XYZ file of N, CA, C and O in Angstrom:
364
model
N -6.744 -3.148 4.844
C -7.078 -2.076 3.828
C -6.878 -2.628 2.377
O -6.583 -1.788 1.515
N -6.927 -3.900 2.152
C -6.884 -4.411 0.792
C -8.068 -3.847 0.067
O -9.094 -3.552 0.623
N -7.972 -3.396 -1.162
C -6.788 -3.686 -2.027
C -5.742 -2.490 -2.027
O -4.698 -2.528 -2.709
N -6.148 -1.310 -1.293
C -5.150 -0.230 -1.310
C -3.929 -0.560 -0.729
O -2.807 -0.224 -1.209
N -3.883 -1.193 0.454
C -2.665 -1.574 1.172
C -2.637 -3.075 1.306
O -3.670 -3.719 1.516
N -1.495 -3.665 1.254
C -1.262 -5.033 1.451
C -0.274 -5.191 2.553
O 0.571 -4.346 2.764
N -0.211 -6.403 3.254
C 0.681 -6.679 4.406
C 2.144 -6.486 3.833
O 2.542 -6.880 2.701
N 2.882 -5.666 4.514
C 4.285 -5.498 4.191
C 4.462 -4.135 3.384
O 5.636 -3.714 3.202
N 3.404 -3.556 3.003
C 3.588 -2.238 2.308
C 4.152 -1.186 3.284
O 3.816 -1.289 4.505
N 4.863 -0.212 2.819
C 5.340 0.825 3.692
C 4.457 2.107 3.499
O 4.111 2.454 2.398
N 4.111 2.753 4.595
C 3.380 3.930 4.604
C 4.068 5.097 5.119
O 4.693 5.063 6.303
N 4.088 6.199 4.467
C 4.692 7.399 5.010
C 3.509 8.355 5.342
O 2.669 8.574 4.522
N 3.648 8.890 6.613
C 2.611 9.832 7.013
C 3.196 10.981 7.614
O 4.445 11.086 8.005
N 2.444 12.055 7.628
C 2.990 13.338 8.266
C 2.032 13.756 9.383
O 0.794 13.494 9.266
N 2.513 14.208 10.396
C 1.678 14.831 11.479
C 0.795 15.869 11.046
O 1.406 16.829 10.305
N -0.347 15.894 11.437
C -1.167 17.234 11.044
C -0.704 18.377 11.876
O -0.328 18.112 13.068
N -0.529 19.514 11.350
C 0.051 20.676 12.092
C -1.019 21.311 12.976
O -0.596 22.055 13.820
N -2.321 20.935 12.771
C -3.336 21.469 13.710
C -4.189 20.198 13.984
O -4.398 19.371 13.263
N -4.796 20.300 15.191
C -5.736 19.222 15.577
C -7.175 19.564 14.980
O -7.964 20.316 15.664
N -7.334 19.260 13.763
C -8.640 19.516 13.188
C -9.033 18.161 12.390
O -8.180 17.287 12.244
N -10.226 18.157 11.820
C -10.720 16.987 11.221
C -9.935 16.725 9.879
O -9.707 17.691 9.100
N -9.649 15.448 9.600
C -8.900 15.186 8.296
C -9.955 15.259 7.112
O -11.199 15.098 7.300
N -9.392 15.374 5.953
C -10.332 15.478 4.793
C -11.062 14.166 4.483
O -10.515 13.065 4.698
N -12.288 14.215 4.117
C -13.071 13.049 3.845
C -12.453 12.211 2.649
O -11.869 12.861 1.625
N -12.299 10.959 2.755
C -11.648 10.061 1.729
C -10.150 9.913 1.870
O -9.520 9.018 1.242
N -9.539 10.616 2.806
C -8.048 10.561 3.047
C -7.664 9.338 3.806
O -8.436 8.975 4.755
N -6.585 8.728 3.516
C -5.952 7.649 4.318
C -5.229 8.303 5.513
O -4.556 9.329 5.301
N -5.558 7.824 6.708
C -5.052 8.399 7.943
C -4.363 7.283 8.783
O -4.791 6.119 8.580
N -3.584 7.678 9.645
C -3.000 6.823 10.739
C -3.625 7.272 12.021
O -3.501 8.387 12.286
N -4.292 6.311 12.738
C -4.978 6.708 13.972
C -4.572 5.673 15.124
O -4.274 4.540 14.854
N -4.840 6.152 16.322
C -4.628 5.267 17.461
C -5.847 4.286 17.512
O -6.974 4.770 17.335
N -5.590 3.057 17.783
C -6.677 2.156 17.991
C -7.314 2.506 19.352
O -6.653 2.543 20.336
N -8.632 2.763 19.321
C -9.277 3.158 20.611
C -9.444 2.114 21.648
O -9.851 2.358 22.688
N -9.061 0.916 21.315
C -9.125 -0.183 22.388
C -7.971 -0.059 23.456
O -8.036 -0.845 24.410
N -7.133 0.954 23.279
C -6.103 1.086 24.340
C -4.930 0.123 24.240
O -4.025 0.149 25.081
N -4.830 -0.609 23.163
C -3.774 -1.588 23.034
C -2.438 -0.920 22.596
O -1.401 -1.491 22.603
N -2.477 0.352 22.116
C -1.230 1.012 21.681
C -1.064 0.741 20.208
O -0.106 1.291 19.575
N -1.821 -0.082 19.518
C -1.687 -0.278 18.135
C -2.090 0.961 17.319
O -2.823 1.772 17.794
N -1.516 0.999 16.154
C -2.036 2.120 15.213
C -2.712 1.382 14.050
O -2.450 0.292 13.593
N -3.658 2.135 13.391
C -4.455 1.594 12.345
C -4.425 2.528 11.138
O -4.249 3.777 11.365
N -4.271 2.101 9.980
C -4.366 2.890 8.651
C -5.702 2.705 8.197
O -6.052 1.541 7.842
N -6.470 3.724 8.112
C -7.848 3.701 7.658
C -8.184 4.870 6.743
O -7.464 5.806 6.593
N -9.364 4.760 6.107
C -9.956 5.888 5.237
C -10.967 6.602 5.963
O -11.848 6.052 6.593
N -10.973 7.922 5.891
C -11.941 8.801 6.540
C -13.258 8.656 5.656
O -13.265 8.934 4.528
N -14.308 8.189 6.418
C -15.601 8.018 5.663
C -16.639 8.981 6.058
O -17.673 9.026 5.278
N -16.550 9.573 7.179
C -17.558 10.570 7.508
C -16.976 11.578 8.528
O -16.013 11.330 9.294
N -17.473 12.783 8.500
C -17.043 13.820 9.385
C -18.271 14.224 10.241
O -19.303 14.355 9.736
N -18.089 14.332 11.565
C -19.055 14.791 12.405
C -18.791 16.060 13.169
O -17.700 16.738 12.871
N -19.646 16.460 13.963
C -19.516 17.735 14.710
C -18.329 17.667 15.561
O -17.631 18.665 15.854
N -18.009 16.512 16.230
C -16.963 16.431 17.194
C -15.769 15.437 16.833
O -14.843 15.189 17.651
N -15.910 14.841 15.661
C -14.943 13.900 15.289
C -15.085 13.318 13.852
O -15.799 13.962 13.053
N -14.524 12.191 13.631
C -14.584 11.611 12.324
C -14.705 10.168 12.407
O -14.339 9.466 13.395
N -15.158 9.522 11.348
C -15.306 8.127 11.261
C -14.419 7.553 10.241
O -14.257 8.191 9.232
N -13.789 6.352 10.554
C -12.997 5.706 9.568
C -13.507 4.405 9.104
O -14.245 3.758 9.867
N -13.109 4.007 7.899
C -13.572 2.712 7.416
C -12.413 2.033 6.712
O -11.296 2.539 6.599
N -12.688 0.807 6.329
C -11.671 -0.053 5.584
C -12.034 -0.251 4.183
O -13.288 -0.271 3.841
N -11.153 -0.474 3.294
C -11.491 -0.742 1.887
C -11.909 -2.211 1.823
O -12.525 -2.595 0.758
N -11.803 -3.018 2.791
C -12.324 -4.400 2.842
C -13.158 -4.524 4.140
O -12.755 -5.087 5.113
N -14.352 -3.909 4.045
C -15.187 -3.780 5.350
C -15.507 -5.145 5.939
O -15.833 -5.138 7.197
N -15.535 -6.236 5.218
C -15.876 -7.549 5.823
C -14.875 -8.058 6.846
O -15.240 -8.890 7.655
N -13.604 -7.612 6.742
C -12.586 -8.137 7.642
C -11.914 -6.998 8.402
O -10.702 -7.075 8.572
N -12.651 -6.046 8.813
C -11.962 -4.784 9.299
C -12.440 -4.415 10.738
O -13.497 -4.737 11.197
N -11.553 -3.755 11.377
C -11.877 -2.974 12.603
C -11.864 -1.571 12.277
O -10.882 -0.974 11.942
N -13.059 -0.963 12.390
C -13.224 0.381 11.971
C -14.284 1.043 12.756
O -14.745 0.475 13.807
N -14.825 2.173 12.341
C -15.743 2.939 13.187
C -17.216 2.293 13.258
O -17.855 2.557 14.198
N -17.384 1.331 12.444
C -18.636 0.498 12.588
C -18.556 -0.279 13.968
O -19.579 -0.589 14.556
N -17.364 -0.580 14.394
C -17.154 -1.300 15.603
C -16.917 -0.384 16.737
O -17.409 -0.584 17.804
N -16.110 0.698 16.537
C -15.741 1.544 17.757
C -16.246 2.890 17.689
O -15.981 3.688 18.572
N -16.988 3.331 16.717
C -17.578 4.601 16.654
C -16.733 5.767 16.147
O -15.631 5.529 15.653
N -17.191 6.848 16.361
C -16.523 8.116 15.842
C -15.233 8.343 16.719
O -15.143 8.053 17.971
N -14.210 8.864 16.028
C -12.912 9.103 16.761
C -12.800 10.713 17.010
O -13.173 11.428 16.173
N -12.187 11.044 18.079
C -11.872 12.429 18.362
C -10.623 12.782 17.539
O -9.839 12.033 17.185
N -10.502 14.100 17.263
C -9.358 14.665 16.501
C -8.056 14.215 17.129
O -7.039 14.062 16.519
N -7.985 14.007 18.480
C -6.781 13.664 19.097
C -6.333 12.337 18.817
O -5.142 11.941 19.096
N -7.186 11.435 18.208
C -6.814 10.050 17.874
C -6.021 10.008 16.498
O -5.392 9.096 16.167
N -6.050 11.166 15.781
C -5.352 11.275 14.570
C -3.791 11.409 14.763
O -3.395 12.366 15.393
N -3.056 10.430 14.279
C -1.659 10.507 14.400
C -0.924 11.046 13.059
O 0.113 11.587 13.200
N -1.564 10.837 11.993
C -0.949 11.316 10.754
C -1.873 11.131 9.495
O -2.819 10.397 9.497
N -1.457 11.908 8.497
C -2.050 11.945 7.187
C -1.156 11.144 6.240
O 0.015 11.427 6.152
N -1.630 10.062 5.621
C -0.773 9.213 4.632
C -0.475 10.121 3.380
O -1.289 10.639 2.875
N 0.829 10.194 3.140
C 1.260 11.034 1.981
C 1.844 10.123 0.870
O 1.969 10.569 -0.206
N 2.256 8.855 1.226
C 2.839 7.949 0.215
C 2.758 6.558 0.737
O 2.714 6.275 1.896
N 2.669 5.666 -0.258
C 2.588 4.224 -0.051
C 3.563 3.532 -1.066
O 3.493 3.861 -2.169
N 4.366 2.759 -0.440
C 5.337 1.881 -1.293
C 5.014 0.400 -1.111
O 4.924 -0.085 0.063
N 4.773 -0.317 -2.217
C 4.542 -1.748 -2.127
C 5.734 -2.468 -1.582
O 6.865 -2.025 -1.829
N 5.477 -3.536 -0.856
C 6.572 -4.412 -0.372
C 7.295 -4.977 -1.654
O 6.703 -5.323 -2.605
N 8.633 -5.007 -1.602
C 9.428 -5.497 -2.772
C 8.847 -6.878 -3.156
O 8.732 -7.773 -2.475
N 8.613 -6.949 -4.474
C 8.188 -8.248 -5.107
C 6.740 -8.601 -4.922
O 6.320 -9.645 -5.223
N 5.936 -7.661 -4.233
C 4.554 -7.947 -3.946
C 3.649 -7.709 -5.184
O 2.449 -8.163 -5.194
N 4.055 -6.837 -5.998
C 3.105 -6.423 -7.200
C 3.981 -6.491 -8.418
O 5.074 -6.010 -8.455
N 3.324 -6.947 -9.402
C 3.929 -7.247 -10.657
C 4.183 -6.180 -11.541
O 4.828 -6.183 -12.509
C-alpha cells in the first residue's frame, strides 16, 4: 500500500457493525481469499451488486481484486480508522 502505508506502520481498524459494503475509497482490512489466513489492508475501488473490489496504492506490486476478483461482504474484517507510522520511518 505504498505510499499510504509502509512496512512497520501500525493500523487501527474497527469491525463494521453491520455486514454491508464499505464506502468507496475507504481503507479496509480483509481476509486474503487464498485461504492462507493472512489479512490484507487495501482500498475499496469498486462496489458491486454482491460485493466490493479492492486495490492497492502501488498496483504494480500488489495482490488485489485484479488477481482474485470481487470480495463478499463477509471478507471484510474492519474499516481502518487510524494509521501510525513506524517510529523513525518518516521525517
